[in-house]
């Protein structure tokens, strides 16, 4: 036995290093990484030489220079005297605004339509199927053109604007409506709203643990709605109930004052929401069908209504199937928001394109766009993966 072991040890130690599988695996990886590094270095060096020979400036110093162009809408204060960095932040915030609203609305529409496709009502199921098949097979860019043309061409000019409610005007320039004259009371209402959301979240966690421990239901939805609406309302009453409003007025060829929703933003939001909603609807439908029908029959046998079975039994199990593909749709919606440049909405790509045209620094400008979209997409993916792990069954692979 000792002789066999000595023979095996001698055989192992006698293998040359270039025939050792582990050493060769490490060597191949080092060679590939070195090749990639050399290729990147060559491309960067060649690009810098070409830019230098054409007297084109390089680097990100242009971000501190004055932008010198206006932006049609901005979440934060902005004027043309601000820097390129500031205008890129404006574009980024516009991108995040339409992405966040789009994700929320597409999730709501997709969930409703996905459930409607499984309805036993023939008309509801066919209407939902027509929506899904009709919109998901048309390129989203064409849909953006359609909605933008419909809004700008079908609605009247500001002088003949529709006036459905006092102070509310709808025209080809967009929707105008009154804006509160902001003061300390409104800031207190914002704080109260955040406090209401935090307390409602705590109540929901407590109610869930209580239900798991005792089996007793708690009216979480009504309590949460009362907290989220009631606390800001109390802050408004204690603040003197201010009612001053900045009402839009027609001056010249357009309205001034109040808040506005532009046709570009509306067309972009509607197009992205309706297009992405079709894919989410199919994901929701697939997730519901993945839950065994016996679960529904068991719930009905316990005396639950079909709505309660869907809300309390089917959807909580289906969500584990829905989340992974839903993450991809959120990423697609965020990246598709870059099509805003086609209809003139000043998102990140649009403002960066203008900066590139003025400075000639295309490499740096496109690098900024890519870095921002990569960061936003990875943030969404990280959050959704965290949520997916949180709702996964304990001990499941």
GROMACS .gro file of C-alpha atoms in nm:
model
  397
    1UNK     CA    1   0.000   0.000   0.000
    2UNK     CA    2   0.285   0.236   0.090
    3UNK     CA    3   0.456   0.151  -0.236
    4UNK     CA    4   0.141   0.248  -0.438
    5UNK     CA    5   0.113   0.583  -0.256
    6UNK     CA    6   0.479   0.662  -0.319
    7UNK     CA    7   0.432   0.575  -0.686
    8UNK     CA    8   0.128   0.810  -0.718
    9UNK     CA    9   0.315   1.095  -0.543
   10UNK     CA   10   0.606   1.049  -0.777
   11UNK     CA   11   0.370   1.056  -1.079
   12UNK     CA   12   0.200   1.382  -0.959
   13UNK     CA   13   0.527   1.561  -0.884
   14UNK     CA   14   0.676   1.457  -1.216
   15UNK     CA   15   0.411   1.639  -1.428
   16UNK     CA   16   0.567   1.949  -1.593
   17UNK     CA   17   0.411   2.283  -1.500
   18UNK     CA   18   0.295   2.351  -1.858
   19UNK     CA   19   0.087   2.034  -1.844
   20UNK     CA   20  -0.071   2.119  -1.506
   21UNK     CA   21  -0.442   2.194  -1.569
   22UNK     CA   22  -0.473   2.453  -1.291
   23UNK     CA   23  -0.161   2.646  -1.394
   24UNK     CA   24  -0.269   2.649  -1.758
   25UNK     CA   25  -0.619   2.779  -1.664
   26UNK     CA   26  -0.462   3.071  -1.473
   27UNK     CA   27  -0.215   3.132  -1.755
   28UNK     CA   28  -0.490   3.148  -2.019
   29UNK     CA   29  -0.686   3.402  -1.813
   30UNK     CA   30  -0.375   3.619  -1.766
   31UNK     CA   31  -0.309   3.609  -2.142
   32UNK     CA   32  -0.670   3.707  -2.225
   33UNK     CA   33  -0.670   3.993  -1.972
   34UNK     CA   34  -0.336   4.119  -2.105
   35UNK     CA   35  -0.471   4.108  -2.460
   36UNK     CA   36  -0.783   4.304  -2.365
   37UNK     CA   37  -0.573   4.562  -2.177
   38UNK     CA   38  -0.341   4.606  -2.476
   39UNK     CA   39  -0.638   4.643  -2.712
   40UNK     CA   40  -0.801   4.908  -2.488
   41UNK     CA   41  -0.470   5.093  -2.454
   42UNK     CA   42  -0.424   5.090  -2.833
   43UNK     CA   43  -0.777   5.222  -2.895
   44UNK     CA   44  -0.745   5.497  -2.633
   45UNK     CA   45  -0.400   5.602  -2.757
   46UNK     CA   46  -0.513   5.600  -3.121
   47UNK     CA   47  -0.827   5.803  -3.038
   48UNK     CA   48  -0.628   6.063  -2.843
   49UNK     CA   49  -0.375   6.095  -3.127
   50UNK     CA   50  -0.651   6.143  -3.386
   51UNK     CA   51  -0.830   6.403  -3.172
   52UNK     CA   52  -0.501   6.585  -3.113
   53UNK     CA   53  -0.419   6.591  -3.485
   54UNK     CA   54  -0.762   6.753  -3.550
   55UNK     CA   55  -0.712   7.010  -3.271
   56UNK     CA   56  -1.012   6.872  -3.077
   57UNK     CA   57  -0.991   6.920  -2.701
   58UNK     CA   58  -1.014   6.614  -2.478
   59UNK     CA   59  -1.107   6.560  -2.115
   60UNK     CA   60  -1.407   6.660  -1.907
   61UNK     CA   61  -1.308   7.023  -1.850
   62UNK     CA   62  -1.595   7.134  -2.074
   63UNK     CA   63  -1.843   7.036  -1.800
   64UNK     CA   64  -1.761   7.354  -1.607
   65UNK     CA   65  -1.811   7.584  -1.908
   66UNK     CA   66  -2.131   7.780  -1.974
   67UNK     CA   67  -2.392   7.575  -2.164
   68UNK     CA   68  -2.553   7.869  -2.343
   69UNK     CA   69  -2.873   7.694  -2.453
   70UNK     CA   70  -3.221   7.676  -2.307
   71UNK     CA   71  -3.412   7.365  -2.195
   72UNK     CA   72  -3.789   7.355  -2.240
   73UNK     CA   73  -3.865   7.189  -1.906
   74UNK     CA   74  -3.666   7.117  -1.594
   75UNK     CA   75  -3.725   6.970  -1.250
   76UNK     CA   76  -3.471   7.209  -1.094
   77UNK     CA   77  -3.406   7.578  -1.170
   78UNK     CA   78  -3.196   7.625  -1.484
   79UNK     CA   79  -3.093   7.905  -1.718
   80UNK     CA   80  -2.857   7.911  -2.020
   81UNK     CA   81  -2.579   8.072  -1.811
   82UNK     CA   82  -2.542   7.751  -1.609
   83UNK     CA   83  -2.269   7.496  -1.684
   84UNK     CA   84  -2.280   7.186  -1.905
   85UNK     CA   85  -2.266   6.977  -1.587
   86UNK     CA   86  -2.583   7.151  -1.465
   87UNK     CA   87  -2.769   7.093  -1.791
   88UNK     CA   88  -2.670   6.724  -1.786
   89UNK     CA   89  -2.817   6.700  -1.436
   90UNK     CA   90  -3.136   6.857  -1.573
   91UNK     CA   91  -3.148   6.592  -1.846
   92UNK     CA   92  -3.080   6.313  -1.598
   93UNK     CA   93  -3.362   6.429  -1.368
   94UNK     CA   94  -3.601   6.444  -1.663
   95UNK     CA   95  -3.499   6.088  -1.754
   96UNK     CA   96  -3.554   5.969  -1.397
   97UNK     CA   97  -3.890   6.149  -1.379
   98UNK     CA   98  -4.033   5.977  -1.685
   99UNK     CA   99  -3.873   5.642  -1.589
  100UNK     CA  100  -4.010   5.633  -1.234
  101UNK     CA  101  -4.359   5.740  -1.339
  102UNK     CA  102  -4.347   5.499  -1.631
  103UNK     CA  103  -4.248   5.204  -1.413
  104UNK     CA  104  -4.529   5.273  -1.165
  105UNK     CA  105  -4.799   5.324  -1.430
  106UNK     CA  106  -4.684   5.033  -1.650
  107UNK     CA  107  -4.689   4.803  -1.345
  108UNK     CA  108  -5.047   4.905  -1.261
  109UNK     CA  109  -5.173   4.873  -1.619
  110UNK     CA  110  -4.985   4.550  -1.678
  111UNK     CA  111  -5.121   4.391  -1.359
  112UNK     CA  112  -5.482   4.488  -1.439
  113UNK     CA  113  -5.458   4.372  -1.801
  114UNK     CA  114  -5.278   4.051  -1.704
  115UNK     CA  115  -5.559   3.960  -1.464
  116UNK     CA  116  -5.819   4.073  -1.720
  117UNK     CA  117  -5.677   3.832  -1.980
  118UNK     CA  118  -5.773   3.545  -1.747
  119UNK     CA  119  -6.121   3.682  -1.684
  120UNK     CA  120  -6.418   3.454  -1.747
  121UNK     CA  121  -6.593   3.755  -1.903
  122UNK     CA  122  -6.549   3.706  -2.279
  123UNK     CA  123  -6.552   4.079  -2.365
  124UNK     CA  124  -6.300   4.177  -2.094
  125UNK     CA  125  -6.061   3.896  -2.188
  126UNK     CA  126  -6.078   3.979  -2.561
  127UNK     CA  127  -6.034   4.351  -2.502
  128UNK     CA  128  -5.724   4.283  -2.291
  129UNK     CA  129  -5.588   4.045  -2.558
  130UNK     CA  130  -5.646   4.307  -2.830
  131UNK     CA  131  -5.455   4.566  -2.626
  132UNK     CA  132  -5.160   4.333  -2.573
  133UNK     CA  133  -5.139   4.201  -2.929
  134UNK     CA  134  -5.209   4.539  -3.084
  135UNK     CA  135  -4.942   4.743  -2.905
  136UNK     CA  136  -4.656   4.506  -2.832
  137UNK     CA  137  -4.609   4.429  -3.203
  138UNK     CA  138  -4.564   4.794  -3.307
  139UNK     CA  139  -4.218   4.951  -3.252
  140UNK     CA  140  -4.219   5.185  -2.955
  141UNK     CA  141  -4.059   5.465  -3.160
  142UNK     CA  142  -4.356   5.465  -3.401
  143UNK     CA  143  -4.592   5.473  -3.105
  144UNK     CA  144  -4.413   5.780  -2.968
  145UNK     CA  145  -4.453   5.955  -3.304
  146UNK     CA  146  -4.820   5.859  -3.310
  147UNK     CA  147  -4.901   5.991  -2.963
  148UNK     CA  148  -4.701   6.310  -3.017
  149UNK     CA  149  -4.874   6.380  -3.349
  150UNK     CA  150  -5.215   6.303  -3.198
  151UNK     CA  151  -5.163   6.542  -2.907
  152UNK     CA  152  -5.016   6.831  -3.105
  153UNK     CA  153  -5.247   6.803  -3.409
  154UNK     CA  154  -5.579   6.706  -3.252
  155UNK     CA  155  -5.582   6.964  -2.973
  156UNK     CA  156  -5.660   7.333  -3.045
  157UNK     CA  157  -5.422   7.629  -3.022
  158UNK     CA  158  -5.387   7.813  -2.688
  159UNK     CA  159  -5.641   8.079  -2.791
  160UNK     CA  160  -5.906   7.809  -2.845
  161UNK     CA  161  -5.784   7.591  -2.555
  162UNK     CA  162  -6.030   7.350  -2.394
  163UNK     CA  163  -6.136   7.455  -2.045
  164UNK     CA  164  -6.283   7.143  -1.880
  165UNK     CA  165  -6.245   7.282  -1.525
  166UNK     CA  166  -6.193   7.633  -1.383
  167UNK     CA  167  -5.825   7.721  -1.427
  168UNK     CA  168  -5.747   7.406  -1.628
  169UNK     CA  169  -5.659   7.451  -1.997
  170UNK     CA  170  -5.580   7.184  -2.256
  171UNK     CA  171  -5.425   7.279  -2.591
  172UNK     CA  172  -5.160   7.168  -2.839
  173UNK     CA  173  -4.903   7.330  -2.607
  174UNK     CA  174  -4.995   7.088  -2.330
  175UNK     CA  175  -5.201   7.082  -2.010
  176UNK     CA  176  -5.202   7.385  -1.780
  177UNK     CA  177  -5.351   7.377  -1.430
  178UNK     CA  178  -5.330   7.587  -1.110
  179UNK     CA  179  -5.029   7.555  -0.882
  180UNK     CA  180  -5.039   7.620  -0.506
  181UNK     CA  181  -4.841   7.923  -0.392
  182UNK     CA  182  -4.579   7.732  -0.196
  183UNK     CA  183  -4.517   7.820   0.170
  184UNK     CA  184  -4.409   7.667   0.504
  185UNK     CA  185  -4.741   7.486   0.540
  186UNK     CA  186  -4.676   7.288   0.223
  187UNK     CA  187  -4.332   7.189   0.352
  188UNK     CA  188  -4.497   7.065   0.672
  189UNK     CA  189  -4.747   6.869   0.458
  190UNK     CA  190  -4.454   6.703   0.278
  191UNK     CA  191  -4.299   6.600   0.609
  192UNK     CA  192  -4.637   6.472   0.729
  193UNK     CA  193  -4.675   6.270   0.408
  194UNK     CA  194  -4.335   6.103   0.459
  195UNK     CA  195  -4.425   6.035   0.823
  196UNK     CA  196  -4.758   5.885   0.714
  197UNK     CA  197  -4.585   5.654   0.466
  198UNK     CA  198  -4.331   5.544   0.730
  199UNK     CA  199  -4.600   5.474   0.992
  200UNK     CA  200  -4.816   5.292   0.735
  201UNK     CA  201  -4.517   5.072   0.646
  202UNK     CA  202  -4.466   4.992   1.015
  203UNK     CA  203  -4.835   4.912   1.059
  204UNK     CA  204  -4.827   4.682   0.755
  205UNK     CA  205  -4.531   4.488   0.898
  206UNK     CA  206  -4.698   4.460   1.237
  207UNK     CA  207  -5.027   4.346   1.077
  208UNK     CA  208  -4.849   4.080   0.872
  209UNK     CA  209  -4.671   3.936   1.176
  210UNK     CA  210  -4.999   3.946   1.371
  211UNK     CA  211  -5.180   3.760   1.091
  212UNK     CA  212  -4.906   3.497   1.074
  213UNK     CA  213  -4.919   3.451   1.453
  214UNK     CA  214  -5.297   3.461   1.515
  215UNK     CA  215  -5.460   3.428   1.172
  216UNK     CA  216  -5.660   3.747   1.235
  217UNK     CA  217  -5.691   4.003   0.954
  218UNK     CA  218  -5.626   4.373   1.006
  219UNK     CA  219  -5.765   4.649   0.779
  220UNK     CA  220  -5.415   4.752   0.670
  221UNK     CA  221  -5.523   4.923   0.347
  222UNK     CA  222  -5.777   5.151   0.511
  223UNK     CA  223  -5.545   5.238   0.800
  224UNK     CA  224  -5.256   5.312   0.562
  225UNK     CA  225  -5.477   5.529   0.341
  226UNK     CA  226  -5.599   5.716   0.648
  227UNK     CA  227  -5.242   5.782   0.765
  228UNK     CA  228  -5.109   5.885   0.424
  229UNK     CA  229  -5.401   6.118   0.351
  230UNK     CA  230  -5.496   6.220   0.704
  231UNK     CA  231  -5.158   6.340   0.837
  232UNK     CA  232  -5.094   6.589   0.549
  233UNK     CA  233  -5.454   6.707   0.582
  234UNK     CA  234  -5.405   6.775   0.954
  235UNK     CA  235  -5.081   6.963   0.877
  236UNK     CA  236  -5.270   7.173   0.621
  237UNK     CA  237  -5.549   7.253   0.872
  238UNK     CA  238  -5.302   7.344   1.151
  239UNK     CA  239  -5.110   7.561   0.902
  240UNK     CA  240  -5.413   7.783   0.844
  241UNK     CA  241  -5.553   7.594   0.542
  242UNK     CA  242  -5.387   7.812   0.274
  243UNK     CA  243  -5.576   7.816  -0.057
  244UNK     CA  244  -5.374   8.069  -0.263
  245UNK     CA  245  -5.321   7.936  -0.616
  246UNK     CA  246  -5.119   8.050  -0.915
  247UNK     CA  247  -5.380   8.021  -1.193
  248UNK     CA  248  -5.265   8.003  -1.560
  249UNK     CA  249  -5.355   8.302  -1.780
  250UNK     CA  250  -5.341   8.345  -2.156
  251UNK     CA  251  -5.080   8.607  -2.239
  252UNK     CA  252  -4.989   8.657  -2.604
  253UNK     CA  253  -4.960   8.329  -2.785
  254UNK     CA  254  -4.938   8.101  -2.482
  255UNK     CA  255  -5.036   8.057  -2.118
  256UNK     CA  256  -4.821   8.171  -1.830
  257UNK     CA  257  -4.834   8.074  -1.463
  258UNK     CA  258  -4.947   7.750  -1.304
  259UNK     CA  259  -4.805   7.409  -1.375
  260UNK     CA  260  -4.780   7.255  -1.719
  261UNK     CA  261  -4.746   6.909  -1.867
  262UNK     CA  262  -4.589   6.937  -2.211
  263UNK     CA  263  -4.698   6.733  -2.516
  264UNK     CA  264  -4.346   6.585  -2.541
  265UNK     CA  265  -4.353   6.451  -2.185
  266UNK     CA  266  -4.712   6.325  -2.223
  267UNK     CA  267  -4.641   6.147  -2.552
  268UNK     CA  268  -4.323   5.988  -2.414
  269UNK     CA  269  -4.491   5.872  -2.092
  270UNK     CA  270  -4.803   5.736  -2.266
  271UNK     CA  271  -4.600   5.556  -2.531
  272UNK     CA  272  -4.360   5.393  -2.287
  273UNK     CA  273  -4.632   5.296  -2.038
  274UNK     CA  274  -4.868   5.141  -2.294
  275UNK     CA  275  -4.587   4.956  -2.474
  276UNK     CA  276  -4.420   4.818  -2.160
  277UNK     CA  277  -4.760   4.745  -2.002
  278UNK     CA  278  -4.826   4.482  -2.270
  279UNK     CA  279  -4.516   4.282  -2.174
  280UNK     CA  280  -4.586   4.317  -1.803
  281UNK     CA  281  -4.943   4.194  -1.863
  282UNK     CA  282  -4.808   3.875  -2.020
  283UNK     CA  283  -4.562   3.830  -1.734
  284UNK     CA  284  -4.842   3.867  -1.478
  285UNK     CA  285  -5.065   3.626  -1.671
  286UNK     CA  286  -4.784   3.370  -1.685
  287UNK     CA  287  -4.713   3.410  -1.314
  288UNK     CA  288  -5.078   3.351  -1.222
  289UNK     CA  289  -5.101   3.045  -1.446
  290UNK     CA  290  -4.786   2.907  -1.279
  291UNK     CA  291  -4.976   2.875  -0.949
  292UNK     CA  292  -5.145   2.537  -0.925
  293UNK     CA  293  -5.524   2.557  -0.979
  294UNK     CA  294  -5.571   2.350  -0.667
  295UNK     CA  295  -5.473   2.658  -0.466
  296UNK     CA  296  -5.774   2.843  -0.609
  297UNK     CA  297  -6.007   2.551  -0.546
  298UNK     CA  298  -5.885   2.523  -0.187
  299UNK     CA  299  -5.944   2.893  -0.128
  300UNK     CA  300  -6.296   2.876  -0.273
  301UNK     CA  301  -6.366   2.569  -0.059
  302UNK     CA  302  -6.272   2.773   0.251
  303UNK     CA  303  -6.541   3.026   0.161
  304UNK     CA  304  -6.320   3.300   0.016
  305UNK     CA  305  -6.446   3.505  -0.275
  306UNK     CA  306  -6.259   3.492  -0.609
  307UNK     CA  307  -6.117   3.839  -0.539
  308UNK     CA  308  -5.986   3.728  -0.201
  309UNK     CA  309  -5.839   3.411  -0.353
  310UNK     CA  310  -5.658   3.620  -0.614
  311UNK     CA  311  -5.534   3.880  -0.365
  312UNK     CA  312  -5.449   3.659  -0.067
  313UNK     CA  313  -5.346   3.325  -0.225
  314UNK     CA  314  -5.262   3.346  -0.597
  315UNK     CA  315  -5.081   3.680  -0.638
  316UNK     CA  316  -4.849   3.636  -0.334
  317UNK     CA  317  -4.728   3.308  -0.488
  318UNK     CA  318  -4.721   3.438  -0.845
  319UNK     CA  319  -4.507   3.737  -0.750
  320UNK     CA  320  -4.208   3.505  -0.700
  321UNK     CA  321  -4.238   3.401  -1.065
  322UNK     CA  322  -4.314   3.755  -1.187
  323UNK     CA  323  -4.026   3.950  -1.032
  324UNK     CA  324  -3.727   3.823  -1.241
  325UNK     CA  325  -3.879   3.897  -1.586
  326UNK     CA  326  -4.039   4.213  -1.450
  327UNK     CA  327  -3.689   4.346  -1.372
  328UNK     CA  328  -3.598   4.317  -1.740
  329UNK     CA  329  -3.905   4.520  -1.839
  330UNK     CA  330  -3.816   4.796  -1.591
  331UNK     CA  331  -3.468   4.811  -1.742
  332UNK     CA  332  -3.614   4.819  -2.094
  333UNK     CA  333  -3.848   5.105  -2.007
  334UNK     CA  334  -3.563   5.307  -1.857
  335UNK     CA  335  -3.339   5.252  -2.159
  336UNK     CA  336  -3.624   5.316  -2.406
  337UNK     CA  337  -3.669   5.660  -2.247
  338UNK     CA  338  -3.362   5.761  -2.452
  339UNK     CA  339  -3.599   5.769  -2.754
  340UNK     CA  340  -3.728   6.096  -2.610
  341UNK     CA  341  -3.479   6.276  -2.833
  342UNK     CA  342  -3.698   6.180  -3.133
  343UNK     CA  343  -3.990   6.393  -3.013
  344UNK     CA  344  -3.793   6.676  -2.853
  345UNK     CA  345  -3.819   6.590  -2.484
  346UNK     CA  346  -3.504   6.718  -2.306
  347UNK     CA  347  -3.386   6.397  -2.144
  348UNK     CA  348  -3.023   6.305  -2.076
  349UNK     CA  349  -2.950   6.197  -2.436
  350UNK     CA  350  -3.106   6.512  -2.581
  351UNK     CA  351  -2.916   6.755  -2.356
  352UNK     CA  352  -2.591   6.559  -2.398
  353UNK     CA  353  -2.632   6.563  -2.777
  354UNK     CA  354  -2.665   6.941  -2.772
  355UNK     CA  355  -2.355   6.967  -2.552
  356UNK     CA  356  -2.165   6.739  -2.792
  357UNK     CA  357  -2.266   6.949  -3.093
  358UNK     CA  358  -2.146   7.267  -2.923
  359UNK     CA  359  -1.818   7.135  -2.780
  360UNK     CA  360  -1.726   6.865  -3.034
  361UNK     CA  361  -1.633   6.628  -2.749
  362UNK     CA  362  -1.837   6.331  -2.863
  363UNK     CA  363  -1.630   6.063  -2.690
  364UNK     CA  364  -1.663   6.222  -2.348
  365UNK     CA  365  -2.033   6.306  -2.399
  366UNK     CA  366  -2.127   5.954  -2.508
  367UNK     CA  367  -1.915   5.810  -2.224
  368UNK     CA  368  -2.117   6.018  -1.978
  369UNK     CA  369  -2.446   5.892  -2.126
  370UNK     CA  370  -2.330   5.530  -2.112
  371UNK     CA  371  -2.201   5.564  -1.755
  372UNK     CA  372  -2.528   5.719  -1.635
  373UNK     CA  373  -2.751   5.457  -1.798
  374UNK     CA  374  -2.526   5.181  -1.667
  375UNK     CA  375  -2.547   5.322  -1.313
  376UNK     CA  376  -2.925   5.364  -1.326
  377UNK     CA  377  -2.979   5.016  -1.473
  378UNK     CA  378  -2.751   4.849  -1.218
  379UNK     CA  379  -2.932   5.034  -0.937
  380UNK     CA  380  -3.271   4.907  -1.058
  381UNK     CA  381  -3.134   4.556  -1.101
  382UNK     CA  382  -2.976   4.557  -0.754
  383UNK     CA  383  -3.299   4.672  -0.589
  384UNK     CA  384  -3.514   4.416  -0.773
  385UNK     CA  385  -3.269   4.133  -0.696
  386UNK     CA  386  -3.278   4.233  -0.329
  387UNK     CA  387  -3.659   4.226  -0.335
  388UNK     CA  388  -3.657   3.892  -0.516
  389UNK     CA  389  -3.434   3.738  -0.248
  390UNK     CA  390  -3.652   3.889   0.025
  391UNK     CA  391  -3.975   3.729  -0.099
  392UNK     CA  392  -3.817   3.397  -0.196
  393UNK     CA  393  -3.916   3.091   0.001
  394UNK     CA  394  -3.670   3.017   0.279
  395UNK     CA  395  -3.449   2.723   0.189
  396UNK     CA  396  -3.550   2.733  -0.182
  397UNK     CA  397  -3.268   2.726  -0.439
   0.00000   0.00000   0.00000
